[in-house]
Short mmCIF file of C-alpha atoms in Angstrom, two decimals:
data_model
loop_
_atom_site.label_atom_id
_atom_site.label_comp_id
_atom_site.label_asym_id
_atom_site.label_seq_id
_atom_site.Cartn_x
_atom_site.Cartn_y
_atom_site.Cartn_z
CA UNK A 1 87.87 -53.40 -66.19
CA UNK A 2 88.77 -50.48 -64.46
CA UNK A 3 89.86 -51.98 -60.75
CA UNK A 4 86.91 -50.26 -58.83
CA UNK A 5 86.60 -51.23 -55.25
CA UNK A 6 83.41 -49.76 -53.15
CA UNK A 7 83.50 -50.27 -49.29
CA UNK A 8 81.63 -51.50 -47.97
CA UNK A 9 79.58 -53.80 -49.62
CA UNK A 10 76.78 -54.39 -47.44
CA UNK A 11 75.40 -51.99 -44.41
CA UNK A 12 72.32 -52.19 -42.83
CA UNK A 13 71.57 -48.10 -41.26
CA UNK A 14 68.82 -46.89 -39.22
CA UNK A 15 66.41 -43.94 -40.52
CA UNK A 16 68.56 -40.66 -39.85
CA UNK A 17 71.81 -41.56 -39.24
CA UNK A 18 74.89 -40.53 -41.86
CA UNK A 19 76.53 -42.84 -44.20
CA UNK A 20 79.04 -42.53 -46.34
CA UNK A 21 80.40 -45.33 -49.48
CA UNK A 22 83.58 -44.94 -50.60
CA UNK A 23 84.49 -46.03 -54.58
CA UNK A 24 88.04 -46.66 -55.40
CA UNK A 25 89.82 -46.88 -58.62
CA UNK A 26 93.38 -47.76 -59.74
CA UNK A 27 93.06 -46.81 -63.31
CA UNK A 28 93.48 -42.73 -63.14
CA UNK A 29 89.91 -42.29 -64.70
CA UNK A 30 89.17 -38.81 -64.79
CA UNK A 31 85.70 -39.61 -64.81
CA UNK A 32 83.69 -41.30 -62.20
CA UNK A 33 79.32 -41.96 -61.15
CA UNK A 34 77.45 -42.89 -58.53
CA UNK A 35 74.02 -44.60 -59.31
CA UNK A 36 71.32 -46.53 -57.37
CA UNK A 37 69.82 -49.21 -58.69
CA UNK A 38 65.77 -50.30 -57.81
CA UNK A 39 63.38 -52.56 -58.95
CA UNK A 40 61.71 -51.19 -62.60
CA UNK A 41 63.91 -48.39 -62.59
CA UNK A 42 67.06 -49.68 -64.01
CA UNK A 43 70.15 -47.46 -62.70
CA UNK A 44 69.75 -44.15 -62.65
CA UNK A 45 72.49 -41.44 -61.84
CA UNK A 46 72.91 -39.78 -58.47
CA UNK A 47 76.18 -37.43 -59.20
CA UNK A 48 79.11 -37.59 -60.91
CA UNK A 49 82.84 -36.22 -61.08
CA UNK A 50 84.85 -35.03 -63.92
CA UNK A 51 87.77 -34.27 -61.83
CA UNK A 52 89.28 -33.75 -58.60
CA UNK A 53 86.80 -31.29 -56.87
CA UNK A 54 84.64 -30.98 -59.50
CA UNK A 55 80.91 -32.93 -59.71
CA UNK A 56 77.63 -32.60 -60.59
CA UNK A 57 73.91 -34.25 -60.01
CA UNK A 58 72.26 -36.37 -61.61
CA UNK A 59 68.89 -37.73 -62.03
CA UNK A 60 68.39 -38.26 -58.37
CA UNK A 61 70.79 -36.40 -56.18
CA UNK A 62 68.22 -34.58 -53.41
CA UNK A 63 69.11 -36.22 -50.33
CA UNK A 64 72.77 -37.09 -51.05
CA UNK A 65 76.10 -35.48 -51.74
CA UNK A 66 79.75 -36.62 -53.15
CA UNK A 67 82.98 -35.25 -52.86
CA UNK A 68 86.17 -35.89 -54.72
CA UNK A 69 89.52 -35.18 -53.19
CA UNK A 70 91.89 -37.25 -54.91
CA UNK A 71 91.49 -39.06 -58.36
CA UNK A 72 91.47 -42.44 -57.18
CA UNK A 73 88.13 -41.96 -54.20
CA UNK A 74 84.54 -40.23 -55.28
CA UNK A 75 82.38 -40.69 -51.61
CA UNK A 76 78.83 -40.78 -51.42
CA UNK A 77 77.29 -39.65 -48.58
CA UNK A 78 73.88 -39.79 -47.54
CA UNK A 79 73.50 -36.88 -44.42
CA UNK A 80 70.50 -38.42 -42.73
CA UNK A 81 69.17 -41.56 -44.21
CA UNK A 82 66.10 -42.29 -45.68
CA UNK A 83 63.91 -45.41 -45.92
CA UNK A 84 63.59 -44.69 -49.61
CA UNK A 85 67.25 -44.69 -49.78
CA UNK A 86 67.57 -48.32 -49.45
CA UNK A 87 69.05 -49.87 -52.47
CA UNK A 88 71.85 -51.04 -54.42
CA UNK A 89 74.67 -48.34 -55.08
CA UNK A 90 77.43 -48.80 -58.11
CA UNK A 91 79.85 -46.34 -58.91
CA UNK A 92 81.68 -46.30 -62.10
CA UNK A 93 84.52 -44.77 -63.92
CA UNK A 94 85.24 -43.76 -67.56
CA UNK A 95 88.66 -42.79 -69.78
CA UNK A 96 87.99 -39.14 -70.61
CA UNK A 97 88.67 -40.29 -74.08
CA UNK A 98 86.37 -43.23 -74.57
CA UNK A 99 82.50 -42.97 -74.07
CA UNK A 100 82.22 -46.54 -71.75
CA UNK A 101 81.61 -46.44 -68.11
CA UNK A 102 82.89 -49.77 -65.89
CA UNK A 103 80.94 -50.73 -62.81
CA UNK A 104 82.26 -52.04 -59.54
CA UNK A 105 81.01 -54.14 -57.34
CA UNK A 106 78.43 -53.00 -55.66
CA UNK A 107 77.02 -51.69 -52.11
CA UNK A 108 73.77 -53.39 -50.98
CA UNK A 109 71.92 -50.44 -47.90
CA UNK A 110 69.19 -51.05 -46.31
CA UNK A 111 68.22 -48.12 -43.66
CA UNK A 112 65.46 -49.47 -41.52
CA UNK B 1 62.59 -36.20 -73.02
CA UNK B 2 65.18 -39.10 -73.12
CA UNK B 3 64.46 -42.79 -72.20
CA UNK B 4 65.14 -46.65 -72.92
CA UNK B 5 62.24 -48.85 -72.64
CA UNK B 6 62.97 -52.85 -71.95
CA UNK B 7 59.05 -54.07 -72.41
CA UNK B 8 59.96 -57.85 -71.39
CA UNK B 9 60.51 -57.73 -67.93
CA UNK B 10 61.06 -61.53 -67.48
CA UNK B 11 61.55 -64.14 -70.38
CA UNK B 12 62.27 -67.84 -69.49
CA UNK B 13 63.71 -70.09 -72.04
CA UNK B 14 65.24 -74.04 -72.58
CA UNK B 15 68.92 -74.28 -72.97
CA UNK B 16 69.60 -74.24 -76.79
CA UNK B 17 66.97 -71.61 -77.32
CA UNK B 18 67.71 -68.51 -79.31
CA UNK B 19 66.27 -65.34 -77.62
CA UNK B 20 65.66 -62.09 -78.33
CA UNK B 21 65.95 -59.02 -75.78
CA UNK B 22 64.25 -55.78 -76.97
CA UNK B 23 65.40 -52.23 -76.49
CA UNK B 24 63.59 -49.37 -77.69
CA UNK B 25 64.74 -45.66 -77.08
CA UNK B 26 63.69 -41.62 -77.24
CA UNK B 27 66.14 -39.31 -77.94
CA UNK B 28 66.12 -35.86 -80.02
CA UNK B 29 69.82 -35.58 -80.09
CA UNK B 30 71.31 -36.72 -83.54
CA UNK B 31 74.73 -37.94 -81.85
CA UNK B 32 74.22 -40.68 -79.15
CA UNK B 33 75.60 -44.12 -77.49
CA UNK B 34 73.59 -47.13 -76.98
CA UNK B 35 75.36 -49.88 -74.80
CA UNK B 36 74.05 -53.70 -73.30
CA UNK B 37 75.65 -54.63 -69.82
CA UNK B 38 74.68 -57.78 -68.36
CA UNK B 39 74.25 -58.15 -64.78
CA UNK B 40 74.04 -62.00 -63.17
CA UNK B 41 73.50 -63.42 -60.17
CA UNK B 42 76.55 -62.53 -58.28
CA UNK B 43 75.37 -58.73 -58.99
CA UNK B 44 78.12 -57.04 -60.88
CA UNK B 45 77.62 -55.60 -64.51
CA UNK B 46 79.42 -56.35 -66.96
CA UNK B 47 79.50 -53.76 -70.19
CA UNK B 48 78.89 -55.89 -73.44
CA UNK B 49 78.73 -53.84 -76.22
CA UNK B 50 78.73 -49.93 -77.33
CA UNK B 51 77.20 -48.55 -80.39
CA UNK B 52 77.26 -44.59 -81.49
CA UNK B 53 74.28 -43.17 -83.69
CA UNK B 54 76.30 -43.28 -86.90
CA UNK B 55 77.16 -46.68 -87.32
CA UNK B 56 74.12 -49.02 -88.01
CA UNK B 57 75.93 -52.36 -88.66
CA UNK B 58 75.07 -55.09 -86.68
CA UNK B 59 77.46 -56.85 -84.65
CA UNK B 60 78.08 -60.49 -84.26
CA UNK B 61 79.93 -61.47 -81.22
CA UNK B 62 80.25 -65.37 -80.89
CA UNK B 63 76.49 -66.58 -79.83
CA UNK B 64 75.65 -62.71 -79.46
CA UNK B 65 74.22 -60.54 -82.44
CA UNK B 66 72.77 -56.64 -81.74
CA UNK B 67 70.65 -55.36 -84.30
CA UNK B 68 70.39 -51.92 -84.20
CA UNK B 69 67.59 -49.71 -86.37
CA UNK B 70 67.46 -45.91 -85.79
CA UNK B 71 64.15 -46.11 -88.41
CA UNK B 72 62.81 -47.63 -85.32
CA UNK B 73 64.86 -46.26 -82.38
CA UNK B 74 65.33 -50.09 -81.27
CA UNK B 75 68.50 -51.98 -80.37
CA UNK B 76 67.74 -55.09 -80.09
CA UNK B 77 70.05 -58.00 -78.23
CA UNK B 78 70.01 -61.61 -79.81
CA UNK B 79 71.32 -65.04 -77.73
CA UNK B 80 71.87 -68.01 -80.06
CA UNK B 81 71.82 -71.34 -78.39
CA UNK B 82 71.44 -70.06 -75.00
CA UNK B 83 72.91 -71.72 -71.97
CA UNK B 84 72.49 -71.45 -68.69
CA UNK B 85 75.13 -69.10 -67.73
CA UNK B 86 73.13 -66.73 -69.95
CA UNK B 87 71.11 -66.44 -67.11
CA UNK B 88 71.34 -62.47 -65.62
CA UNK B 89 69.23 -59.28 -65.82
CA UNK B 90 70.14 -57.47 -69.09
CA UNK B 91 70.36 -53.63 -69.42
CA UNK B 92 70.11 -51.38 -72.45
CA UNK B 93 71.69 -47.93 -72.04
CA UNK B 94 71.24 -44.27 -74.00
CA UNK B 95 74.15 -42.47 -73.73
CA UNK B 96 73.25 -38.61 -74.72
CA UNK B 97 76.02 -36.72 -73.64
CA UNK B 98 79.05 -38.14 -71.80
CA UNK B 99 77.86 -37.95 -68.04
CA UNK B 100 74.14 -38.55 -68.87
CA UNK B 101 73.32 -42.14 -68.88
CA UNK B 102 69.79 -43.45 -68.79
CA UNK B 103 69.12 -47.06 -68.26
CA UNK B 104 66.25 -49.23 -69.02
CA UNK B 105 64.47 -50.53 -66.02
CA UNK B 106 65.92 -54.47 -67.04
CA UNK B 107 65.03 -58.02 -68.70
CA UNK B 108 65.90 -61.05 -66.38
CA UNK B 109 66.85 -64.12 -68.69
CA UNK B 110 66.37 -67.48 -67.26
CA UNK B 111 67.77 -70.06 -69.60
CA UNK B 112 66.81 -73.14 -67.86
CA UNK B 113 68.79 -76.48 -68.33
#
């Protein structure tokens, strides 16, 4: 368990308007994800960071970005929301020496 | 190309039940990570097991046994004597390199009482 926090939980957005979820850790992962998660599609990977400043896509990363100023936050942002963008979001972290990721909690969007 | 295919989408079984959750994956790499995370109700998941491409023991974990068989790229998830808090959507993971994770799409588990 590696203490992950994501505000905020639930949000309900309209079509075109910013948003941005915040994950936050307490362990001093180096490593830390951002996936969605949809009916039949299991989770798949948005971006990711492997330090401060440094991140990459994933699977599905047109229509969002991430930044990573300190250790401890990795932001998600979604510049003009999306109908298709409704979903669950979970971020996780992982030790730079294991191979495990931890999830938190959760953020539930819907953007009508 | 890389994937994890859950075929069971749903499976219901009666308390006391063994089941069986299958997990079948593609990958051309020779060094990889398989992992189970169990996700219930209250919607967080929880990371149950990890197994690397080298080691094909099975693992026996109270009522939980994995049986994994790179002869036929499964990794299959066994519940002995199920109970009802066994009751969640179960995910099988590839892990290929370290920041590329691909998920199956899910099996929910009802174990009713």
């Amino acid at each position: 368990d590696a203490g992950i926090t994501q505000s905020p939980r639930h949000k309900v957005t309209e079509t075109g308007t910013p948003v941005t979820l915040r994950c936050h850790q307490t362990e001093n992962h180096r490593y830390m994800y951002w996936y969605r998660q949809d009916p039949g599609h299991g989770l798949r990977l948005i971006h990711y960071s492997y330090g401060v400043k440094d991140t990459d896509k994933g699977e599905v990363s047109d229509g969002y970005s991430v930044s990573r100023s300190k250790t401890e936050d990795f932001l998600l942002t979604l510049e003009s929301a999306t109908s298709s963008q409704t979903s669950v979001y979970f971020c996780a972290t992982r030790l730079a020496e294991t191979d495990t990721q931890y999830f938190g909690p959760g953020t539930r969007l819907t953007v009508l | 190309a890389q994937k994890v295919t859950q075929a069971q989408t749903e499976i219901s079984v009666v308390e006391k039940e063994d089941v069986t959750l299958d997990c079948v994956y593609e990958t051309r790499d020779t060094t990889y990570y398989l992992f189970w995370y169990k996700q219930p109700p209250s919607g967080e998941l929880v990371f149950l097991i990890r197994r690397n491409s080298f080691d094909e023991q099975n693992e026996i974990s109270g009522r939980y046994s994995w049986n994994f068989q790179k002869s036929t790229s499964s990794f299959n998830f066994t519940i002995t004597a199920s109970q009802v808090v066994d009751s969640a959507v179960y995910f099988c993971a590839l892990l290929m390199t370290y920041n590329d994770m691909r998920f199956g799409a899910g099996t929910r588990l009802t174990v009713k009482p």
